[in-house]
Every structure is written in structure tokens, then in C-alpha cells.
CSV table of C-alpha atoms in Angstrom, one decimal:
chain,number,residue,atom,x,y,z
A,1,MET,CA,-99.4,-37.7,0.6
A,2,THR,CA,-95.8,-39.0,0.4
A,3,PHE,CA,-92.6,-37.0,0.1
A,4,LYS,CA,-89.5,-38.3,-1.7
A,5,LEU,CA,-86.1,-37.2,-0.3
A,6,ALA,CA,-83.3,-37.1,-2.8
A,7,ALA,CA,-79.8,-35.6,-3.0
A,8,SER,CA,-79.1,-32.8,-5.5
A,9,PRO,CA,-79.0,-32.1,-8.4
A,10,HIS,CA,-82.7,-31.3,-8.4
A,11,SER,CA,-84.7,-30.5,-11.6
A,12,HIS,CA,-88.1,-28.8,-11.9
A,13,GLN,CA,-88.7,-30.6,-15.2
A,14,ARG,CA,-89.0,-34.1,-13.7
A,15,ARG,CA,-85.8,-35.3,-15.4
A,16,THR,CA,-83.8,-37.9,-13.6
A,17,THR,CA,-80.1,-37.4,-12.9
A,18,GLN,CA,-79.4,-40.0,-15.6
A,19,GLN,CA,-81.3,-38.1,-18.2
A,20,VAL,CA,-79.6,-34.8,-17.3
A,21,MET,CA,-76.1,-36.4,-17.4
A,22,ARG,CA,-77.0,-38.1,-20.8
A,23,TRP,CA,-77.8,-34.7,-22.3
A,24,VAL,CA,-74.5,-33.3,-20.9
A,25,TYR,CA,-72.3,-35.9,-22.5
A,26,MET,CA,-74.2,-35.8,-25.7
A,27,ALA,CA,-73.7,-32.1,-25.9
A,28,LEU,CA,-70.0,-32.6,-25.4
A,29,ILE,CA,-69.7,-34.7,-28.6
A,30,PRO,CA,-69.1,-31.7,-31.0
A,31,GLY,CA,-66.3,-30.4,-28.9
A,32,ILE,CA,-64.8,-33.9,-28.5
A,33,LEU,CA,-64.9,-34.6,-32.2
A,34,THR,CA,-63.2,-31.2,-32.9
A,35,LEU,CA,-60.5,-32.0,-30.3
A,36,ILE,CA,-59.8,-35.3,-32.1
A,37,TYR,CA,-59.7,-33.6,-35.5
A,38,PHE,CA,-57.1,-31.1,-34.4
A,39,PHE,CA,-55.1,-33.0,-31.7
A,40,GLY,CA,-55.3,-36.6,-32.8
A,41,TRP,CA,-56.3,-40.0,-31.5
A,42,GLY,CA,-54.8,-39.6,-28.1
A,43,VAL,CA,-58.0,-37.9,-27.0
A,44,VAL,CA,-59.9,-41.2,-27.7
A,45,TRP,CA,-57.4,-43.2,-25.6
A,46,GLN,CA,-57.6,-40.7,-22.7
A,47,LEU,CA,-61.4,-41.0,-22.8
A,48,GLY,CA,-61.3,-44.8,-22.7
A,49,LEU,CA,-58.8,-44.9,-19.8
A,50,ALA,CA,-60.8,-42.3,-17.8
A,51,ILE,CA,-64.1,-44.0,-18.3
A,52,LEU,CA,-62.7,-47.4,-17.3
A,53,THR,CA,-61.0,-45.9,-14.2
A,54,ALA,CA,-64.1,-44.0,-13.2
A,55,TRP,CA,-66.3,-47.1,-13.4
A,56,ALA,CA,-63.8,-49.2,-11.5
A,57,ALA,CA,-63.4,-46.6,-8.8
A,58,GLU,CA,-67.1,-46.0,-8.5
A,59,ALA,CA,-67.7,-49.8,-8.2
A,60,GLY,CA,-65.1,-50.1,-5.5
A,61,CYS,CA,-66.4,-47.2,-3.5
A,62,MET,CA,-70.0,-48.4,-3.7
A,63,LEU,CA,-69.0,-51.9,-2.6
A,64,LEU,CA,-67.1,-50.5,0.4
A,65,ARG,CA,-70.2,-48.5,1.3
A,66,ASN,CA,-72.4,-51.6,0.9
A,67,ARG,CA,-74.4,-49.8,-1.8
A,68,PRO,CA,-75.6,-51.4,-5.1
A,69,VAL,CA,-73.0,-50.8,-7.9
A,70,ARG,CA,-75.5,-50.8,-10.8
A,71,PHE,CA,-77.3,-47.7,-9.5
A,72,ALA,CA,-74.1,-45.8,-9.3
A,73,TRP,CA,-73.2,-46.6,-12.9
A,74,ARG,CA,-76.7,-45.9,-14.1
A,75,ASP,CA,-76.8,-42.2,-13.1
A,76,HIS,CA,-73.8,-41.4,-15.4
A,77,THR,CA,-72.3,-38.9,-13.0
A,78,ALA,CA,-69.0,-40.8,-12.9
A,79,LEU,CA,-69.0,-41.0,-16.7
A,80,VAL,CA,-69.4,-37.3,-17.1
A,81,THR,CA,-66.6,-36.6,-14.6
A,82,ALA,CA,-64.3,-39.0,-16.5
A,83,ILE,CA,-65.1,-37.3,-19.9
A,84,LEU,CA,-64.6,-33.8,-18.5
A,85,LEU,CA,-61.2,-34.7,-17.0
A,86,ALA,CA,-60.1,-36.7,-20.1
A,87,ILE,CA,-60.7,-33.8,-22.5
A,88,SER,CA,-59.0,-31.3,-20.2
A,89,ILE,CA,-55.5,-33.0,-20.2
A,90,PRO,CA,-53.1,-33.3,-23.1
A,91,GLY,CA,-54.0,-36.1,-25.5
A,92,LEU,CA,-50.6,-37.8,-25.4
A,93,ALA,CA,-50.1,-37.6,-21.6
A,94,PRO,CA,-48.8,-40.8,-20.0
A,95,TRP,CA,-51.5,-43.3,-19.2
A,96,TRP,CA,-51.0,-43.1,-15.4
A,97,ILE,CA,-51.8,-39.4,-15.5
A,98,ILE,CA,-55.5,-39.9,-16.3
A,99,VAL,CA,-55.8,-43.0,-14.1
A,100,ILE,CA,-54.5,-41.1,-11.0
A,101,GLY,CA,-56.6,-38.0,-11.8
A,102,THR,CA,-59.8,-39.9,-12.4
A,103,ALA,CA,-59.4,-42.2,-9.3
A,104,PHE,CA,-58.7,-39.1,-7.2
A,105,ALA,CA,-61.8,-37.3,-8.5
A,106,ILE,CA,-64.1,-40.3,-7.9
A,107,ILE,CA,-62.7,-41.7,-4.7
A,108,VAL,CA,-61.6,-38.6,-2.8
A,109,VAL,CA,-63.6,-35.7,-4.2
A,110,LYS,CA,-66.8,-37.5,-4.7
A,111,HIS,CA,-67.2,-40.5,-2.3
A,112,VAL,CA,-65.1,-39.3,0.6
A,113,TYR,CA,-67.6,-36.4,0.9
A,114,GLY,CA,-70.6,-38.7,0.7
A,115,GLY,CA,-71.2,-39.4,-3.0
A,116,VAL,CA,-73.6,-37.8,-5.4
A,117,GLY,CA,-74.9,-34.5,-4.2
A,118,GLN,CA,-72.5,-34.2,-1.2
A,119,ASN,CA,-69.2,-33.1,-2.8
A,120,ILE,CA,-68.3,-29.4,-2.3
A,121,PHE,CA,-65.8,-29.3,-5.1
A,122,ASN,CA,-66.2,-30.1,-8.8
A,123,PRO,CA,-64.6,-33.6,-9.0
A,124,ALA,CA,-63.2,-33.2,-12.5
A,125,MET,CA,-61.5,-29.9,-11.8
A,126,ALA,CA,-60.2,-31.0,-8.4
A,127,GLY,CA,-58.6,-34.0,-10.1
A,128,TYR,CA,-57.2,-31.7,-12.8
A,129,VAL,CA,-55.6,-29.4,-10.3
A,130,VAL,CA,-54.0,-32.2,-8.4
A,131,LEU,CA,-52.5,-33.5,-11.6
A,132,LEU,CA,-51.4,-30.0,-12.7
A,133,ILE,CA,-49.6,-29.3,-9.4
A,134,SER,CA,-48.1,-32.8,-9.1
A,135,PHE,CA,-47.1,-33.3,-12.7
A,136,PRO,CA,-46.7,-29.9,-14.4
A,137,VAL,CA,-44.5,-31.0,-17.2
A,138,GLN,CA,-46.8,-33.8,-18.4
A,139,MET,CA,-49.9,-31.7,-17.9
A,140,THR,CA,-48.7,-28.8,-20.0
A,141,SER,CA,-47.2,-30.8,-22.9
A,142,TRP,CA,-50.0,-30.4,-25.4
A,143,PRO,CA,-49.3,-31.8,-28.9
A,144,LEU,CA,-49.3,-29.4,-31.9
A,145,PRO,CA,-52.5,-29.3,-34.0
A,146,GLN,CA,-52.1,-31.9,-36.6
A,147,GLN,CA,-52.4,-29.3,-39.4
A,148,ILE,CA,-48.9,-27.9,-38.5
A,149,SER,CA,-47.3,-31.0,-37.0
A,150,GLN,CA,-44.4,-32.7,-38.7
A,151,PHE,CA,-45.8,-36.1,-37.6
A,152,ASP,CA,-49.0,-37.9,-38.6
A,153,LEU,CA,-49.8,-40.1,-35.7
A,154,GLY,CA,-52.3,-42.9,-36.2
A,155,PHE,CA,-54.5,-44.6,-33.6
A,156,LEU,CA,-51.9,-47.1,-32.6
A,157,ASP,CA,-49.1,-44.5,-32.8
A,158,ALA,CA,-50.9,-42.5,-30.2
A,159,ALA,CA,-51.4,-45.5,-28.0
A,160,SER,CA,-47.7,-46.3,-28.2
A,161,VAL,CA,-46.8,-42.7,-27.0
A,162,ILE,CA,-49.3,-42.9,-24.1
A,163,PHE,CA,-48.3,-46.3,-22.8
A,164,THR,CA,-44.5,-46.3,-23.6
A,165,GLY,CA,-43.5,-42.7,-24.2
A,166,PHE,CA,-42.4,-43.3,-27.8
A,167,THR,CA,-43.9,-43.8,-31.2
A,168,PRO,CA,-43.1,-47.1,-33.0
A,169,ALA,CA,-40.5,-45.0,-35.0
A,170,GLY,CA,-38.8,-44.0,-31.8
A,171,TYR,CA,-40.0,-40.4,-31.4
A,172,ASN,CA,-40.7,-39.1,-27.9
A,173,LEU,CA,-43.3,-36.5,-26.9
A,174,GLU,CA,-40.8,-33.7,-26.8
A,175,GLN,CA,-39.9,-34.4,-30.4
A,176,LEU,CA,-43.5,-34.6,-31.5
A,177,ARG,CA,-44.1,-31.1,-30.1
A,178,MET,CA,-41.5,-29.5,-32.3
A,179,GLY,CA,-42.6,-27.2,-35.1
A,180,ALA,CA,-41.1,-26.9,-38.5
A,181,ASP,CA,-38.5,-24.5,-37.1
A,182,GLY,CA,-37.2,-27.1,-34.8
A,183,LEU,CA,-38.4,-25.4,-31.6
A,184,THR,CA,-40.8,-27.0,-29.1
A,185,MET,CA,-44.0,-25.0,-29.2
A,186,ALA,CA,-46.1,-24.2,-26.2
A,187,THR,CA,-49.9,-23.8,-26.1
A,188,PRO,CA,-51.2,-20.5,-27.5
A,189,LEU,CA,-52.0,-18.9,-24.1
A,190,ASP,CA,-48.6,-20.0,-22.8
A,191,SER,CA,-46.9,-18.7,-25.9
A,192,LEU,CA,-48.6,-15.3,-25.5
A,193,ARG,CA,-47.6,-15.1,-21.9
A,194,THR,CA,-44.0,-15.8,-22.7
A,195,ALA,CA,-43.9,-13.4,-25.6
A,196,LEU,CA,-45.4,-10.5,-23.6
A,197,ASN,CA,-43.0,-11.2,-20.7
A,198,HIS,CA,-40.1,-10.9,-23.2
A,199,GLN,CA,-41.4,-7.4,-24.2
A,200,LEU,CA,-42.7,-8.5,-27.5
A,201,THR,CA,-45.9,-6.8,-28.9
A,202,MET,CA,-49.1,-8.7,-29.4
A,203,SER,CA,-48.7,-8.4,-33.2
A,204,GLU,CA,-45.2,-10.0,-33.0
A,205,ALA,CA,-46.4,-12.8,-30.7
A,206,LEU,CA,-49.3,-13.7,-33.1
A,207,GLN,CA,-46.9,-14.3,-36.0
A,208,ARG,CA,-46.2,-17.9,-34.7
A,209,PRO,CA,-48.0,-20.7,-36.7
A,210,ILE,CA,-49.9,-21.9,-33.7
A,211,PHE,CA,-52.3,-19.0,-34.0
A,212,GLY,CA,-55.3,-18.8,-36.3
A,213,ASP,CA,-57.5,-15.9,-37.2
A,214,TYR,CA,-59.1,-15.3,-33.8
A,215,ALA,CA,-57.2,-17.4,-31.3
A,216,GLY,CA,-55.0,-20.5,-31.1
A,217,LEU,CA,-55.1,-22.7,-34.2
A,218,GLY,CA,-57.5,-25.5,-33.4
A,219,TRP,CA,-58.5,-24.0,-30.0
A,220,GLN,CA,-60.8,-21.4,-31.6
A,221,TRP,CA,-62.8,-24.2,-33.3
A,222,VAL,CA,-62.8,-26.4,-30.2
A,223,ASN,CA,-64.3,-23.5,-28.2
A,224,LEU,CA,-66.9,-22.8,-30.8
A,225,ALA,CA,-67.8,-26.5,-30.8
A,226,PHE,CA,-68.3,-26.5,-27.0
A,227,LEU,CA,-70.3,-23.3,-27.4
A,228,LEU,CA,-72.6,-25.1,-29.8
A,229,GLY,CA,-73.0,-28.0,-27.2
A,230,GLY,CA,-73.7,-25.4,-24.5
A,231,LEU,CA,-76.4,-23.8,-26.5
A,232,VAL,CA,-78.1,-27.2,-26.9
A,233,LEU,CA,-78.1,-27.5,-23.1
A,234,LEU,CA,-79.6,-24.1,-22.7
A,235,LYS,CA,-82.3,-24.8,-25.3
A,236,GLN,CA,-83.2,-28.1,-23.6
A,237,ARG,CA,-83.2,-26.2,-20.2
A,238,ILE,CA,-80.7,-28.6,-18.8
A,239,ILE,CA,-78.8,-25.5,-17.5
A,240,SER,CA,-79.9,-21.9,-17.1
A,241,TRP,CA,-78.1,-18.9,-18.6
A,242,HIS,CA,-77.0,-17.4,-15.3
A,243,ILE,CA,-73.7,-19.2,-14.8
A,244,PRO,CA,-72.4,-19.3,-18.3
A,245,GLY,CA,-73.6,-15.8,-18.9
A,246,GLY,CA,-71.9,-14.5,-15.8
A,247,PHE,CA,-68.8,-16.5,-16.5
A,248,LEU,CA,-68.4,-15.0,-20.0
A,249,LEU,CA,-69.3,-11.5,-18.9
A,250,GLY,CA,-66.9,-11.7,-15.9
A,251,LEU,CA,-64.1,-12.6,-18.3
A,252,LEU,CA,-65.1,-10.4,-21.2
A,253,VAL,CA,-65.5,-7.1,-19.4
A,254,PRO,CA,-62.1,-6.9,-17.7
A,255,ALA,CA,-60.4,-8.3,-20.8
A,256,ALA,CA,-62.0,-5.6,-22.9
A,257,VAL,CA,-61.1,-2.8,-20.5
A,258,VAL,CA,-57.4,-3.8,-20.3
A,259,TRP,CA,-57.2,-4.4,-24.0
A,260,MET,CA,-58.8,-1.0,-24.8
A,261,PHE,CA,-55.9,0.8,-23.0
A,262,ALA,CA,-53.0,-1.5,-24.0
A,263,PRO,CA,-53.9,-3.5,-27.1
A,264,GLU,CA,-50.3,-4.5,-27.8
A,265,GLN,CA,-49.5,-5.6,-24.3
A,266,SER,CA,-52.7,-7.6,-23.5
A,267,VAL,CA,-54.8,-10.5,-24.9
A,268,SER,CA,-57.8,-9.4,-26.9
A,269,PRO,CA,-61.3,-10.2,-25.6
A,270,VAL,CA,-62.1,-12.4,-28.6
A,271,MET,CA,-58.9,-14.5,-27.9
A,272,HIS,CA,-59.9,-14.8,-24.3
A,273,MET,CA,-63.3,-16.1,-25.3
A,274,LEU,CA,-61.9,-18.7,-27.8
A,275,SER,CA,-58.9,-19.9,-25.9
A,276,GLY,CA,-58.1,-22.7,-23.5
A,277,ALA,CA,-61.1,-24.1,-21.6
A,278,THR,CA,-63.3,-21.0,-21.8
A,279,MET,CA,-66.5,-22.5,-23.3
A,280,LEU,CA,-66.0,-25.9,-21.8
A,281,GLY,CA,-65.7,-24.2,-18.4
A,282,ALA,CA,-68.6,-21.8,-18.9
A,283,PHE,CA,-71.2,-24.4,-20.1
A,284,PHE,CA,-70.1,-27.8,-18.8
A,285,ILE,CA,-67.9,-27.3,-15.7
A,286,ALA,CA,-69.1,-24.3,-13.8
A,287,THR,CA,-72.7,-25.3,-14.3
A,288,ASP,CA,-72.3,-28.5,-12.1
A,289,PRO,CA,-75.5,-28.2,-10.0
A,290,VAL,CA,-74.0,-29.8,-6.9
A,291,THR,CA,-71.1,-27.4,-6.4
A,292,ALA,CA,-72.6,-24.2,-7.8
A,293,ALA,CA,-74.8,-21.6,-6.1
A,294,THR,CA,-78.5,-22.4,-5.8
A,295,SER,CA,-80.5,-19.2,-6.6
A,296,ASN,CA,-80.5,-17.5,-10.0
A,297,ARG,CA,-78.9,-14.4,-8.6
A,298,GLY,CA,-76.4,-16.5,-6.8
A,299,ARG,CA,-75.6,-18.4,-9.9
A,300,LEU,CA,-75.0,-15.1,-11.8
A,301,TYR,CA,-72.6,-13.9,-9.1
A,302,PHE,CA,-70.9,-17.3,-9.1
A,303,GLY,CA,-70.4,-17.2,-12.8
A,304,LEU,CA,-69.1,-13.6,-12.7
A,305,LEU,CA,-66.6,-14.6,-10.0
A,306,ILE,CA,-65.3,-17.5,-12.0
A,307,GLY,CA,-64.9,-15.4,-15.2
A,308,PHE,CA,-63.1,-12.6,-13.3
A,309,LEU,CA,-60.7,-15.1,-11.6
A,310,VAL,CA,-60.0,-16.7,-15.0
A,311,PHE,CA,-58.9,-13.3,-16.3
A,312,VAL,CA,-56.8,-12.6,-13.3
A,313,ILE,CA,-55.0,-16.0,-13.4
A,314,ARG,CA,-54.4,-15.8,-17.2
A,315,THR,CA,-53.1,-12.3,-16.9
A,316,TRP,CA,-51.0,-12.3,-13.7
A,317,GLY,CA,-51.0,-15.9,-12.4
A,318,GLY,CA,-48.5,-18.7,-12.8
A,319,TYR,CA,-50.5,-20.8,-15.2
A,320,PRO,CA,-51.5,-20.0,-18.8
A,321,ASP,CA,-55.2,-20.9,-18.3
A,322,GLY,CA,-57.0,-20.8,-15.0
A,323,VAL,CA,-60.5,-22.3,-15.4
A,324,ALA,CA,-59.9,-25.2,-13.0
A,325,PHE,CA,-58.4,-23.0,-10.2
A,326,ALA,CA,-61.2,-20.4,-10.7
A,327,VAL,CA,-63.9,-23.0,-10.4
A,328,LEU,CA,-62.5,-24.5,-7.2
A,329,LEU,CA,-62.1,-21.0,-5.6
A,330,ALA,CA,-65.6,-20.2,-6.5
A,331,ASN,CA,-66.8,-23.5,-5.1
A,332,MET,CA,-65.4,-22.4,-1.8
A,333,ALA,CA,-67.3,-19.2,-2.0
A,334,VAL,CA,-70.7,-20.8,-2.7
A,335,PRO,CA,-71.8,-20.9,1.0
A,336,ILE,CA,-71.4,-17.1,1.4
A,337,ILE,CA,-72.9,-16.5,-2.0
A,338,ASP,CA,-76.0,-18.6,-1.1
A,339,LYS,CA,-76.3,-16.9,2.3
A,340,TYR,CA,-76.7,-13.4,0.8
A,341,THR,CA,-78.6,-14.3,-2.4
A,342,GLN,CA,-81.2,-16.9,-1.2
A,343,PRO,CA,-84.8,-15.7,-2.0
A,344,VAL,CA,-86.6,-14.0,0.9
A,345,THR,CA,-89.4,-16.0,2.4
A,346,TYR,CA,-92.7,-14.3,1.6
A,347,GLY,CA,-93.9,-12.2,4.6
A,348,HIS,CA,-90.5,-12.4,6.4
A,349,GLY,CA,-89.0,-9.2,5.1
A,350,GLU,CA,-85.5,-8.9,3.8
A,351,HIS,CA,-82.4,-10.6,5.0
A,352,PRO,CA,-80.0,-8.6,7.1
């Protein structure tokens, strides 16, 4: 009898890492197409830059470690990291933003810790947080949904903004983010935070054109599209329900309790569910098998912790969203979660 030793992620369905990652990026397609529809061609350029940077960084690291490059490219882990980071940043962010973030995610977060299966932090979210802390202006300058924007940017127009900072007509990103009223608009979550801090009621805050029926215009459909992709992963048993279920429950319950007592001074549970990176985080980021808890009970607690932290950061933190910070904080808690939730060996009683 022979035993094969391999790094995580492990699957009980005899799927290779390549097959699992292929399902993940295929399930991301509905959300990516919705992002492109609402926020323009910049998303495509960011994806291209991220993928090329990830492949180059992966190849360089593998050569330095005297490992075959083709095997690293074949497992698609770098590809998924690049895609997750690219769709998490503003579509018209300068080109060097995504290059720095992706290189950091692959080189430092993944390979410095030993490569696939050894990293303790989610690479895409670690790269995102480094960018957000280092370049807060560029990382929070989301373009307006195309349906309410004064400018219709084509494929080459988006490239011009990303690589030069200006459209061919001479408009910069700040001008592109102006609404019909001539004011630069923030993202929906940031707009709500600002309005509530200025003592406006929720009803007054929701009058701005960036809001749709249930959440931010465009963002509600982006989240529903990522939810659809996440359900596909659940159906194919690529992921289990424990992490996304815990995530959504950990966010929904405190949001509902606070909203129940102060509906005009707090964000509704539905808006929390359909805003920012909620569904992307629940089904595609938090479920990373390398950095998440290992037992089913541990995964449920892990998801609950992330969801609660997202609510706390959105409500009282310094950033409008909070998924990336919540995931990294929960990654640090994984050893203690695993210690107290690992299954008891048969015949050895309970853990102390």
C-alpha cells in the first residue's frame, strides 16, 4: 500500500486542485459580467493586468525555488487570486495599483510562507488590505454605475484612464465620478456612513441616485450574481454551506437587531446582504480551504466571526466595507478555532 502526501486543500471527491479552482473561476463569471455591465470596461483591464502579474510572479518564485513553473500555472491558484483581487478594486484604478497588489499577494503572502497550502492569510485579501492602507484615495475611487454616469467610456477610454489618468477627451477620474448634480459621489456604503454621521435619516440618505430598490444601484445586482455563482459551488460540493451560512448569519442577525430598534439610524439587513463584497466574501473569499478552519463546526464559527466583524467594521469602523479586514482577522483566529472544534478521536473522550 502506498500513501500520497499532498498539501491542502484536500477534497473527499477526488477532485484535483486544478479542477476545484476551475469551478471557482467559472462560478465567478456571472458576477464579473454584472460588474462589467454596471461599472464598465475597466474591470476587464484590471483582470488582464492582475492575471499577467500573477503568472509572472508565480513563475519568478518557482524559478527561485528550483521548482517547475508549468505545475504552478496548471493548478490555477494564482489565477483565482488574481481574479479575486482584480474584481475587488475600483475598475479605473491606476495600473500600478493592481500590479503591486497582485505581486504582493503571490510573492509575499503565498510563496514566502511556502507556496500552495502553506499560507496562513488569504492572499487576495492581504493584497487588498496592503493597497487600501497604502493608497486609500485610489482604492476608494469607484466609478459611478454607467446608468447614472455623465460619461460613456469605451474599452480604449477605460485603458487611457488606467494607464494615463485621463480619457482621450481630457477628463480625469475625479471628473468621471461626478454625478449630474456636479458633486463627486462616494460608494453606497460610504455615502450612507457619511449621511448618518451628519445626522441625516436613512430615508433622506437613500434619496441619492446611487441607490436602487434594495441597496446601491448596481451593487445589489452584483451581489445577486455572486450569490448565483456561490450556489453553483454549493451544488457541485466545491464548498460546504458552513462558512457562507455562518458569514451571512453573523452579518444578518446583528444588523437586524440594530435596525429593529433604530431603523432610521442604521443600515437595513437587506442592504447589508446586497452591498459591497458581501456575497463575494461569503462564497468565494472566506471559503478558501487553506486559510479557513478545518472541521465543519469550526467553519461555522469561522464564518460567524467574519460576518460579525463585517457588521462591526461597517457600523463603527473607519472603512465603509470591511470584508477584507474581517477575513484576515478570522484567519488569525483559525488555530484557536481548530483547537477547540476538532473532532474527538473515537474512544478518547472529550477535549478539555
